[in-house]
Short mmCIF file of C-alpha atoms in Angstrom, two decimals:
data_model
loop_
_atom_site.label_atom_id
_atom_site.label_comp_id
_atom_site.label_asym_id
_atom_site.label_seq_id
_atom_site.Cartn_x
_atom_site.Cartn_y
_atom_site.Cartn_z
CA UNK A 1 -1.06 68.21 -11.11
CA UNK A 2 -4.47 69.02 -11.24
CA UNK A 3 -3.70 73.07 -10.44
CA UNK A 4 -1.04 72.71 -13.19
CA UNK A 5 -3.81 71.98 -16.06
CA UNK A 6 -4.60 75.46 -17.41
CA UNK A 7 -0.78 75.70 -17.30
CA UNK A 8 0.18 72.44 -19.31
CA UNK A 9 -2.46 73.39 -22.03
CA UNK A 10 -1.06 77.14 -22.60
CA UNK A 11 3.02 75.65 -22.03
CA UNK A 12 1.42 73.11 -24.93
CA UNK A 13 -0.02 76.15 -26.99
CA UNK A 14 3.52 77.79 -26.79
CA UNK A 15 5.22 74.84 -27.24
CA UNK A 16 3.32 73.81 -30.81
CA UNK A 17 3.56 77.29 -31.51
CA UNK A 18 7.07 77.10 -31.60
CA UNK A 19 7.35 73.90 -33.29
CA UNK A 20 5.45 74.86 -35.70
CA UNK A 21 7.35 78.01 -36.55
CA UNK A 22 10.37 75.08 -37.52
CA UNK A 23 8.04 72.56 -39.07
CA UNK A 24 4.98 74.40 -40.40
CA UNK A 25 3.67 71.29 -42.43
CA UNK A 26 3.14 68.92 -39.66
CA UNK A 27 -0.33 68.05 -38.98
CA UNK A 28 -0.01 66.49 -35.99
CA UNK A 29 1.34 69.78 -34.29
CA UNK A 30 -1.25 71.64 -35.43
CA UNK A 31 -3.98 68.67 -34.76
CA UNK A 32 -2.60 68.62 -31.14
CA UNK A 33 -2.16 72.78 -30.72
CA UNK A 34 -5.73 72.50 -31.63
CA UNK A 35 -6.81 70.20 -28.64
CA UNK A 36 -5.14 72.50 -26.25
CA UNK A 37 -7.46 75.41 -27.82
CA UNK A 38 -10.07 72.90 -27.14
CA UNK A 39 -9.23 72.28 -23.70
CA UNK A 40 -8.84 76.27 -23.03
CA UNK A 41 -11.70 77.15 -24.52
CA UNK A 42 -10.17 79.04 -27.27
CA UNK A 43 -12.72 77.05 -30.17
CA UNK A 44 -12.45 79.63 -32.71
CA UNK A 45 -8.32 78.98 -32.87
CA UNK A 46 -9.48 75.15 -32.01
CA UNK A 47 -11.33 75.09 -35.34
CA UNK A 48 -8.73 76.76 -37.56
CA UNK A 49 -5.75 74.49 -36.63
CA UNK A 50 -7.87 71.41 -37.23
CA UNK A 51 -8.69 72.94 -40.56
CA UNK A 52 -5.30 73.57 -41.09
CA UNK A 53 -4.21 69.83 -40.00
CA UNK A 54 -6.75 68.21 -43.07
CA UNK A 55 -5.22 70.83 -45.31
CA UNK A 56 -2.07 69.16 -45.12
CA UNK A 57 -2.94 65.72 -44.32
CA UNK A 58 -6.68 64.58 -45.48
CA UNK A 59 -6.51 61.30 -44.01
CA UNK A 60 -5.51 62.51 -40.82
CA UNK A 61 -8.56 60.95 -39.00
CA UNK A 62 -8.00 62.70 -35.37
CA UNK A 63 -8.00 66.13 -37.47
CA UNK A 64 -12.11 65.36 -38.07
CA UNK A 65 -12.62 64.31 -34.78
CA UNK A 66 -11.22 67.85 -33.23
CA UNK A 67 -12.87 69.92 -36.30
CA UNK A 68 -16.04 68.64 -35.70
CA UNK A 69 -15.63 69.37 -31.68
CA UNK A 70 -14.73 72.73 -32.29
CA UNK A 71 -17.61 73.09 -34.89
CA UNK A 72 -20.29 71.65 -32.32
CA UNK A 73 -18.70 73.77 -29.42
CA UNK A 74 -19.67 77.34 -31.86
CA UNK A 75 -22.66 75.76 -32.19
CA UNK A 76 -21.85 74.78 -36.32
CA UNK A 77 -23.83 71.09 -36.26
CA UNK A 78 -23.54 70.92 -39.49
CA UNK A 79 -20.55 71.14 -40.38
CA UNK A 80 -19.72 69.17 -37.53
CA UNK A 81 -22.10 66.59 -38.48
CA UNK A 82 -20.12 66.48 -41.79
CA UNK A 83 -16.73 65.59 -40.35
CA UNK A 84 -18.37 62.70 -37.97
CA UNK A 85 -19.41 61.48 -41.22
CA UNK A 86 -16.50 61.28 -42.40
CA UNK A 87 -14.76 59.49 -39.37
CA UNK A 88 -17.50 56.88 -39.59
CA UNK A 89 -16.93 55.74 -43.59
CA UNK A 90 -13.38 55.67 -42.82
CA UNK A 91 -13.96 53.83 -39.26
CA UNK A 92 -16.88 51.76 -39.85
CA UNK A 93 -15.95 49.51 -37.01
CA UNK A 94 -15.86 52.41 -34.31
CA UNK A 95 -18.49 52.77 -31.70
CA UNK A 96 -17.16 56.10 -30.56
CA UNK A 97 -17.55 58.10 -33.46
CA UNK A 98 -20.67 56.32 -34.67
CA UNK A 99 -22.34 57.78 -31.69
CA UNK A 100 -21.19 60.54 -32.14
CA UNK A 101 -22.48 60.73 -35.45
CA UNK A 102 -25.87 60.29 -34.48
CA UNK A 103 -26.15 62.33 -31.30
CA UNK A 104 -24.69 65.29 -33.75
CA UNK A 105 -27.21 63.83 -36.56
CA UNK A 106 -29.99 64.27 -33.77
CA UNK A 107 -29.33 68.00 -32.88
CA UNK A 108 -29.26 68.69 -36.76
CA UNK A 109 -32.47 67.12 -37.26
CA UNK A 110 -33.68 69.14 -34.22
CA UNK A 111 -32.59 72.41 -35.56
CA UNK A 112 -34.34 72.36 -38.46
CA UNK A 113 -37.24 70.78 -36.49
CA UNK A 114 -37.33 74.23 -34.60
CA UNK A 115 -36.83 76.37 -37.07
CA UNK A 116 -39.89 74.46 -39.33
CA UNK A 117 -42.06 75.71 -36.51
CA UNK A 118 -40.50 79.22 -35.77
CA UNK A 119 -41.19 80.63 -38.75
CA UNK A 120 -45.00 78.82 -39.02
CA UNK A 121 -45.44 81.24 -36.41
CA UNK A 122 -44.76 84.78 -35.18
CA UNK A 123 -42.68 84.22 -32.12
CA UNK A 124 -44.62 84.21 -29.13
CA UNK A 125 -43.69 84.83 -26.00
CA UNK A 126 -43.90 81.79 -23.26
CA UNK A 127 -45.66 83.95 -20.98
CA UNK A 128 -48.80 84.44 -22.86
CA UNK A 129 -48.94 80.79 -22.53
CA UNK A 130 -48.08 80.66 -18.55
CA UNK A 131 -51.04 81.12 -15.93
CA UNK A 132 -48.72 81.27 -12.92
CA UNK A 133 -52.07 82.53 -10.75
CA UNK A 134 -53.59 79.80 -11.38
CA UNK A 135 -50.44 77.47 -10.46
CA UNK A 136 -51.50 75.97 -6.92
CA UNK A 137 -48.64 75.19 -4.36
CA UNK A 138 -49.53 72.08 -2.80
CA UNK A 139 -49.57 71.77 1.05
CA UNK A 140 -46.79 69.59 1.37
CA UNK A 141 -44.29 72.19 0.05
CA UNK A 142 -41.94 73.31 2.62
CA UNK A 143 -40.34 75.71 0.88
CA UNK A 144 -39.58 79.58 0.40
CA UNK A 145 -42.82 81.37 -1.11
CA UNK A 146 -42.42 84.93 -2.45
CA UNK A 147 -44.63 87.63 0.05
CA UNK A 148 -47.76 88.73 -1.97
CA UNK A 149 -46.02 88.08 -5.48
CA UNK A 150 -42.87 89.88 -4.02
CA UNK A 151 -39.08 88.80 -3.41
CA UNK A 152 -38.15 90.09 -0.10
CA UNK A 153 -35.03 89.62 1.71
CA UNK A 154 -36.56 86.74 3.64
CA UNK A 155 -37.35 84.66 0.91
CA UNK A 156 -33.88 85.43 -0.84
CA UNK A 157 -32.26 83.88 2.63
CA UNK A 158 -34.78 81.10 2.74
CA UNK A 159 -34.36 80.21 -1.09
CA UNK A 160 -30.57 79.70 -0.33
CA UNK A 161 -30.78 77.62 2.44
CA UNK A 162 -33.24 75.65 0.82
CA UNK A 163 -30.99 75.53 -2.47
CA UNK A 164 -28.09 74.76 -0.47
CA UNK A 165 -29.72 71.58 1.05
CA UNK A 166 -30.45 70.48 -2.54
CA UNK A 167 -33.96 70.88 -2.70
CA UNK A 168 -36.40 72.67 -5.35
CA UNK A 169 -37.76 75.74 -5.72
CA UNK A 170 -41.46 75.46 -6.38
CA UNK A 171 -41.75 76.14 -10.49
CA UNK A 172 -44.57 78.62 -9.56
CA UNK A 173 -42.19 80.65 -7.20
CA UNK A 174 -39.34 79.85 -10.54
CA UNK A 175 -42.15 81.13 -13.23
CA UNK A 176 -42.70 84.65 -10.63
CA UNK A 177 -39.23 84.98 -10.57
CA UNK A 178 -38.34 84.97 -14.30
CA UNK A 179 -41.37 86.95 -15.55
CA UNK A 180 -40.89 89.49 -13.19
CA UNK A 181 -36.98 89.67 -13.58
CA UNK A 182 -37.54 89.82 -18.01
CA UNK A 183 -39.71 93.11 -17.21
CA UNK A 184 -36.98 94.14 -15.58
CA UNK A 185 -34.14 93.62 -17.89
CA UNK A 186 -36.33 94.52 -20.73
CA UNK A 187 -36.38 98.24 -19.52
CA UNK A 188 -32.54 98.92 -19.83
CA UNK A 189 -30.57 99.95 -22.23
CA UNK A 190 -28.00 97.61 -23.90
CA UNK A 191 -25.25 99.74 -22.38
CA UNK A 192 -25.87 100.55 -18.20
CA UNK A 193 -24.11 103.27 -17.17
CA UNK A 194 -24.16 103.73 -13.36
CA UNK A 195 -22.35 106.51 -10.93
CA UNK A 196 -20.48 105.67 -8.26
CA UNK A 197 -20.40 108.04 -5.23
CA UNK A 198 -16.96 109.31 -3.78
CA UNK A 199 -17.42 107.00 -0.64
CA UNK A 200 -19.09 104.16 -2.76
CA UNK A 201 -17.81 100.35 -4.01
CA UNK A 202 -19.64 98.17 -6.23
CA UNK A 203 -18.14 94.22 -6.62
CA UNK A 204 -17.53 92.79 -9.70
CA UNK A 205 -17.26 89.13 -9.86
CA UNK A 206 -16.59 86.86 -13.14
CA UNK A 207 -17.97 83.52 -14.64
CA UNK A 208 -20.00 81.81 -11.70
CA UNK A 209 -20.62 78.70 -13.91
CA UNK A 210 -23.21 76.58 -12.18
CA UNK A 211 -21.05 76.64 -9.08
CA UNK A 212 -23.32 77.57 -6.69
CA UNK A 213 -21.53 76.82 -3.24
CA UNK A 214 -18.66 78.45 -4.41
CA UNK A 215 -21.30 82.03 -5.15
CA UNK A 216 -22.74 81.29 -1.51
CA UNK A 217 -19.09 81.56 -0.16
CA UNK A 218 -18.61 84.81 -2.16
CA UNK A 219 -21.74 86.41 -0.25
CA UNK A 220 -20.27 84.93 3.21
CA UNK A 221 -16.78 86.95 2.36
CA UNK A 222 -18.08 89.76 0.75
CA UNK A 223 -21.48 90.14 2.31
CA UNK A 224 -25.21 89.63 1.01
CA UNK A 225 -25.84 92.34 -1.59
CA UNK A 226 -27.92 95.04 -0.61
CA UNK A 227 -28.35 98.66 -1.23
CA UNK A 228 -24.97 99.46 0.07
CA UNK A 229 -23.20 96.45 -1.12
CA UNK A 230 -23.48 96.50 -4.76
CA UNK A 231 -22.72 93.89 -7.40
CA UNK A 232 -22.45 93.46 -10.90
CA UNK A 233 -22.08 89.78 -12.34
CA UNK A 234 -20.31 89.82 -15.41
CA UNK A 235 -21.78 86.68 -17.37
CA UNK A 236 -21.50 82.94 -17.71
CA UNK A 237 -24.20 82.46 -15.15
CA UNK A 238 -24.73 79.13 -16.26
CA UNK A 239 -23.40 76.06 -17.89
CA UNK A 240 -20.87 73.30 -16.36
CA UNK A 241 -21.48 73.52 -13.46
CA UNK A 242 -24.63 71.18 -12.34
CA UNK A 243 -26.39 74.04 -10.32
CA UNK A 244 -26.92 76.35 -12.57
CA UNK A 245 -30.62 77.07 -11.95
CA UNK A 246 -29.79 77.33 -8.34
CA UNK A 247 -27.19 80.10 -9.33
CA UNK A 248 -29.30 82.12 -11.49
CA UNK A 249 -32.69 81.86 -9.92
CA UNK A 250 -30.64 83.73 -6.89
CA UNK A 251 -29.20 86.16 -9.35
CA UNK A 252 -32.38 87.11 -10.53
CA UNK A 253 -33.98 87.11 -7.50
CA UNK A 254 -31.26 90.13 -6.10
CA UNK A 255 -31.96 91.55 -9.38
CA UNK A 256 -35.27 92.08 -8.17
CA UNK A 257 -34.50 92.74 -4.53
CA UNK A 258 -32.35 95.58 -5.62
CA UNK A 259 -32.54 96.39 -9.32
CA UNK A 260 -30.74 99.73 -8.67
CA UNK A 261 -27.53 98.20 -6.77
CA UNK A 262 -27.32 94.32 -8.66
CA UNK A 263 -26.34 94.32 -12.10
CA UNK A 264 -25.94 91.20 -14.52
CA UNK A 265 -24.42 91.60 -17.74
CA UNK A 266 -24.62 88.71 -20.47
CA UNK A 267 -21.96 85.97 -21.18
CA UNK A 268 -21.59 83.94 -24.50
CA UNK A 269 -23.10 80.94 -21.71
CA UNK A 270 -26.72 82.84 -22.07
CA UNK A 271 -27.22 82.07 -25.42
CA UNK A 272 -29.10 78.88 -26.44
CA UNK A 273 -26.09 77.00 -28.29
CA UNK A 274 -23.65 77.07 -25.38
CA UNK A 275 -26.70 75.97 -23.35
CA UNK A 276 -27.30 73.20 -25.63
CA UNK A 277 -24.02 71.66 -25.27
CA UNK A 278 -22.84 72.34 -21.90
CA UNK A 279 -25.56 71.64 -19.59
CA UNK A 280 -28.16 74.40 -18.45
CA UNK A 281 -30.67 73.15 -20.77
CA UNK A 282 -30.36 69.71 -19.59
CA UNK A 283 -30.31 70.67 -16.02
CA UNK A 284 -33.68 72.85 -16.37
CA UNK A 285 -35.19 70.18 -18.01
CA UNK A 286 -34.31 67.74 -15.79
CA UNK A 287 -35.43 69.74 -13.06
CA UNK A 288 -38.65 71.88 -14.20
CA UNK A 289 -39.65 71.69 -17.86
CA UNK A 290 -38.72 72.40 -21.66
CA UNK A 291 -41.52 75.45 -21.20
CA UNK A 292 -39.39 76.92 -18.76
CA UNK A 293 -36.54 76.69 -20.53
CA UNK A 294 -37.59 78.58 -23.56
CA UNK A 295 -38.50 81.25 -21.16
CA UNK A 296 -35.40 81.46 -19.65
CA UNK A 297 -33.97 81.65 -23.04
CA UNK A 298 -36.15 84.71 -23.66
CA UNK A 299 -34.69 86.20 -20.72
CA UNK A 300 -31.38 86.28 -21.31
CA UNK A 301 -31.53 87.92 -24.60
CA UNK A 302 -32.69 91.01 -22.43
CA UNK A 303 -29.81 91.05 -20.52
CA UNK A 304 -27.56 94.02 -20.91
CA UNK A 305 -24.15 93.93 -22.91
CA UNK A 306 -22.05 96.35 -20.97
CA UNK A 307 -21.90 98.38 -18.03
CA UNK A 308 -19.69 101.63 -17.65
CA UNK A 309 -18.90 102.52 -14.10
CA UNK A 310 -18.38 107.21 -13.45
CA UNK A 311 -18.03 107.36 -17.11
CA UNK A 312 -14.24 105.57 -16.64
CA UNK A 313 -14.24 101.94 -16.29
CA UNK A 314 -16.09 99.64 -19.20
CA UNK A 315 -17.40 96.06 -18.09
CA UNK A 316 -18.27 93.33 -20.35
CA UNK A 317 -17.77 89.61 -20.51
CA UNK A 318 -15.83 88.97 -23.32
CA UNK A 319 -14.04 92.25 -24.83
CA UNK A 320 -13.29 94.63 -27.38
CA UNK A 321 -13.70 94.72 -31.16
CA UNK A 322 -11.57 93.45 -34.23
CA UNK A 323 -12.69 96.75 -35.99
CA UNK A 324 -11.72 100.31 -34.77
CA UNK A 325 -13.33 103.44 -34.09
CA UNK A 326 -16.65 101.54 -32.08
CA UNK A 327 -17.90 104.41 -29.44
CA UNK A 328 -19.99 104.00 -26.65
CA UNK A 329 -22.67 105.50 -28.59
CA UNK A 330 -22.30 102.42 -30.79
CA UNK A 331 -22.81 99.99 -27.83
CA UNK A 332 -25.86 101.48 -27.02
CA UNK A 333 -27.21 101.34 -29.92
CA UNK A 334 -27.29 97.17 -30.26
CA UNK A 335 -30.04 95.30 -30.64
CA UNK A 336 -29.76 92.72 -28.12
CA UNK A 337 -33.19 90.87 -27.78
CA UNK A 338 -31.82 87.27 -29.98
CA UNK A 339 -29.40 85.03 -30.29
CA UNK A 340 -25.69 86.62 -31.10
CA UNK A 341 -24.78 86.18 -35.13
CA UNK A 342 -21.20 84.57 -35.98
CA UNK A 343 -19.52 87.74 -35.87
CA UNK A 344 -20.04 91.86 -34.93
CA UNK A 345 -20.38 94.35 -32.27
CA UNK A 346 -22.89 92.23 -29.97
CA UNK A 347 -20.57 88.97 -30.19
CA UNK A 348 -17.47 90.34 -29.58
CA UNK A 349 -18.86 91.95 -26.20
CA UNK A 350 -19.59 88.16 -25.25
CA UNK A 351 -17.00 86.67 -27.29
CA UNK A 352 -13.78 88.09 -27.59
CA UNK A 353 -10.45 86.93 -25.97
CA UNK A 354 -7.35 89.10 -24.95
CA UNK A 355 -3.96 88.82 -26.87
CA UNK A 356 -0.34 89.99 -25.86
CA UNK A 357 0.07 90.39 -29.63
CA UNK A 358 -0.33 94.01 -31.55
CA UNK A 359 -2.96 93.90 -34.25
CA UNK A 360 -6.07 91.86 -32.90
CA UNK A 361 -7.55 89.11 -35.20
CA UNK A 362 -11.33 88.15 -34.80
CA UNK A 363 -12.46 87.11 -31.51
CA UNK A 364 -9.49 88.15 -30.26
CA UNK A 365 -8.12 91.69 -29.26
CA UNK A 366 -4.74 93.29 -28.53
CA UNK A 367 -3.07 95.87 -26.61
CA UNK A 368 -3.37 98.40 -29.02
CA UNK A 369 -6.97 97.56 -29.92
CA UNK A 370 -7.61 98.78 -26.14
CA UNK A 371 -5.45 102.05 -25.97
CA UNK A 372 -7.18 103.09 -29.05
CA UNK A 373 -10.53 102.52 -27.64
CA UNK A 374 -9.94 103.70 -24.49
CA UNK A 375 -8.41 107.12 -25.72
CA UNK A 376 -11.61 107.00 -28.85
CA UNK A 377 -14.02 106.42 -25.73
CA UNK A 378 -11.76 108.92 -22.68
CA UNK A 379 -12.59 105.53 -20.28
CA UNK A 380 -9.27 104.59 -17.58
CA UNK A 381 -9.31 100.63 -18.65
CA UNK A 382 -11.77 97.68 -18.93
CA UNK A 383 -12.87 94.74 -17.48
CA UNK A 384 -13.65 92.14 -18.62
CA UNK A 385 -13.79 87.60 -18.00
CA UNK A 386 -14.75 84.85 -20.05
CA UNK A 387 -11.26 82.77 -19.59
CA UNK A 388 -9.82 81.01 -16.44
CA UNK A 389 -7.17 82.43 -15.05
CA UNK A 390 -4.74 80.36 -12.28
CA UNK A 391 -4.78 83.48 -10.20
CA UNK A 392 -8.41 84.29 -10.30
CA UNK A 393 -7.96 87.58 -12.38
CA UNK A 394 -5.08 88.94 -14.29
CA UNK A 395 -4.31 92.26 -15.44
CA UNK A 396 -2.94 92.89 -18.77
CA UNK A 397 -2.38 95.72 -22.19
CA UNK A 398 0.15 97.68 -19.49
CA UNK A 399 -3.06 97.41 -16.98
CA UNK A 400 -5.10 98.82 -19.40
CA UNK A 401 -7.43 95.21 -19.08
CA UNK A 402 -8.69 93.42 -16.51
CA UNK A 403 -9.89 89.24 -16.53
CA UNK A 404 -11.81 88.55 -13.60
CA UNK A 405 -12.79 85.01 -13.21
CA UNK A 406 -15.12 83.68 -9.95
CA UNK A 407 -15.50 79.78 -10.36
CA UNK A 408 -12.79 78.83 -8.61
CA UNK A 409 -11.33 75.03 -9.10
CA UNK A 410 -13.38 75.55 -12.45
CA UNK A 411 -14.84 72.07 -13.00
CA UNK A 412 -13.42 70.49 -10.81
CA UNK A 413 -10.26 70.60 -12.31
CA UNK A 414 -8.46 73.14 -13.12
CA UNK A 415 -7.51 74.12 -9.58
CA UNK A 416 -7.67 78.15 -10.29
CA UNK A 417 -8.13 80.56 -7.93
CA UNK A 418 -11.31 82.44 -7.54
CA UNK A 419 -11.59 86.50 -7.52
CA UNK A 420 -13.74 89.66 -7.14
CA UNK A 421 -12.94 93.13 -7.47
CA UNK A 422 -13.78 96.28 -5.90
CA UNK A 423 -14.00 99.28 -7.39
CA UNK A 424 -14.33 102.39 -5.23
CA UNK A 425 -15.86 106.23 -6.46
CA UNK A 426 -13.19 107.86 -5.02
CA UNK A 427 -10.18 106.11 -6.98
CA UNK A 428 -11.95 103.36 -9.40
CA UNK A 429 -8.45 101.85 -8.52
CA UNK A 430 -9.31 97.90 -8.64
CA UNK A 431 -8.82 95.90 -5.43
CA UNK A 432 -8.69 92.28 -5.88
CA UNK A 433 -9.57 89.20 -3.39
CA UNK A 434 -8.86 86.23 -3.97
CA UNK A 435 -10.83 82.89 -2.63
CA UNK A 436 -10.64 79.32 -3.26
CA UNK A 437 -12.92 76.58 -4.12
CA UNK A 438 -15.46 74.97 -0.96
CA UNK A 439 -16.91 71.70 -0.97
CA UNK A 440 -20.39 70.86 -2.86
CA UNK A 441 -22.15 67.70 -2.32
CA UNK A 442 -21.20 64.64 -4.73
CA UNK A 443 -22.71 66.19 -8.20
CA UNK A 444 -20.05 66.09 -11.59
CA UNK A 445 -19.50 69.34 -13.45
CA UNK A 446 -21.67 68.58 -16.76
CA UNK A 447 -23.88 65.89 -15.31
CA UNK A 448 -26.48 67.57 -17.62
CA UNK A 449 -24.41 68.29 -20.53
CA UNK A 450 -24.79 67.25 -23.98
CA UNK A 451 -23.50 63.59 -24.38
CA UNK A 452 -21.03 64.39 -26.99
CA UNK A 453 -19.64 66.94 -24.67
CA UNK A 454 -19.52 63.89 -21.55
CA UNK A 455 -17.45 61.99 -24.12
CA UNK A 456 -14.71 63.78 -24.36
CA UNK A 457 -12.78 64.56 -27.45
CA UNK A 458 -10.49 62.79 -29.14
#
């Protein structure tokens, strides 16, 4: 049943939808259509249909609970906070949503905590405050050490061994890694555009998502990257899964190795909100420090938006734009280094979800949305991840859009497929393989999540 789950939740989607279309003034349909947009990740739709559920029915108590669980999964405490309070006047009595309550009451109050002290003081970078030469690795560390300040291939082999058997890199060797890897990313444009050579491929893989056995066993069927095996990683690094730091700290590390044959391209995961709720903050500070966290922050706001492969093919996690007429030109052109806003160019690259339906609405875009821009922009199709899909990719818009999606058996549950593609220079016709999930030892998805997020939704 488990493989079935994505299934039941968009069968459930249709199935309300429908309903609805008879009985539009039932809030329970739309109340429970809205937990299957929770449960698929689709929070912006999540939100509207619990909106929509209170319109009708303002006493409909499970309507607050999912409003406020959208609300705190876009990162809106607030308003989430507002609906918990609500819940709790009208269930004094129940534990659940009094915790709740207070563990959103808690982030609120730590918001405005950090902005108090933001704007006391002109943002400063973390690494003005790091002295990593000074950082002494003690004698009784075991572990990979990077050559003279360097990542070579030797450490990159030794870090994943050493990862794999569940131990820690030393923060030092973590601290070398991101500060070097930020100079990096801070050189490139918002939009990469790379050329691929007649006899050339480059792999593209999808949401990783903490699953870091599951990115070993890509390298074992793919290869190691190297100069002749390029990859681009298309977002969502992080988050979920409970080895998140292990993914990205190898990430980063081929980023270094070979900054001219490894790309990474942001996901709406690198952002601080997401990382808030679902787990990467947690992990790093359970693991290495608040400092380093904030640094890793800083990093992925350099992280490029887009990639376009011989001037044909357009990567980016999430997708295309609920306005028309957006060029290239106007990719490059975004200022990436922050947080996204609600809404625009930047968040809809990280953001945006595919629909078989003409006439795109925000955060989501249809077919004709990408014929236009592909015509506007003379590229063949996109490509593009962000949602699970049973298959491990799926190609949609008349094959105009591609979803590729590498976290295979994503959380433990949902018993998807993995996949990669490869693009070659001579065709740029994709090539997919598919792979399924491997064993990893006995740590939950979202051990380091946000509690409200362990709770579960109502």
């Amino acid at each position: 049943s488990q493989r079935n789950k994505k299934k039941d939740y968009d069968n459930a989607i249709k199935y309300y939808s429908e309903a609805l279309e008879v009985n539009p003034t039932n809030a329970v349909y739309y109340s429970n259509r809205s937990l299957a947009y929770l449960r698929t990740e689709c929070y912006g739709y999540a939100l509207a249909d619990a909106t929509k559920a209170l319109e009708i029915d303002k006493n409909y108590i499970k309507g607050y609970y999912r409003r406020a669980t959208s609300n705190m999964a876009l990162g809106k405490f607030k308003a989430a906070l507002k609906d918990y309070e609500t819940v709790v006047k009208v269930r004094p009595n129940d534990k659940d949503a009094r915790m709740k309550y207070q563990e959103c009451n808690k982030i609120v109050k730590q918001k405005a905590f950090e902005r108090a002290i933001a704007s006391d003081e002109i943002k400063k970078s973390v690494v003005d405050s790091l002295d990593i030469e000074s950082m002494t690795i003690e004698d009784d560390y075991e572990g990979p050490q990077l050559e003279d300040g360097k990542v070579t291939l030797k450490f990159m082999k030794e870090m994943m061994d050493w990862f794999k058997a569940q131990k820690k890199l030393h923060r030092k060797c973590a601290y070398q890694i991101l500060v070097q890897v930020k100079d990096v990313l801070s050189k490139l444009p918002s939009l990469v555009e790379i050329t691929l050579k007649e006899k050339e491929k480059i792999t593209i893989c999808g949401d990783t998502h903490g699953q870091y056995y599951d990115l070993l066993n890509i390298f074992q069927l793919n290869g190691l990257p190297s100069e002749t095996n390029p990859y681009l990683f298309n977002g969502d690094f992080v988050d979920r899964g409970s080895f998140s730091l292990e993914v990205i700290l190898t990430l980063f590390g081929f980023k270094l190795l070979y900054p001219d044959n490894f790309f990474l391209l942001r996901g709406n995961h690198e952002t601080d909100n997401m990382n808030q709720m679902y787990g990467f903050e947690g992990e790093v500070k359970a693991k290495y420090t608040a400092q380093m966290f904030q640094l890793f922050s800083e990093v992925f706001q350099w992280l490029p938006l887009a990639q376009c492969i011989n001037s044909k093919v357009l990567v980016m996690h999430g997708g295309l734009f609920s306005e028309d007429g957006v060029t290239l030109d106007d990719l490059r052109k975004i200022d990436r280094n922050r947080q996204p806003p609600d809404s625009g160019r930047m968040t809809a690259t990280l953001c945006s979800r595919t629909s078989d339906w003409i006439n795109s609405v925000s955060c989501q875009f249809g077919p004709d949305v990408t014929e236009r821009f592909l015509e506007q922009n003379k590229l063949d199709f996109i490509v593009r991840s962000h949602e699970v899909k049973a298959e491990g990719y799926e190609v949609t818009h008349s094959g105009k859009c591609i979803t590729v999606f590498s976290a295979p058996n994503y959380c433990d549950q949902m018993g998807n497929k993995g996949a990669y593609i490869h693009l070659r220079g001579s065709d740029l016709k994709p090539e997919f393989h598919q792979f399924t999930a491997v064993p990893h030892p006995n740590v939950k998805p979202m051990a380091y999540a946000n509690s409200l997020m362990q709770m579960g939704m109502m």
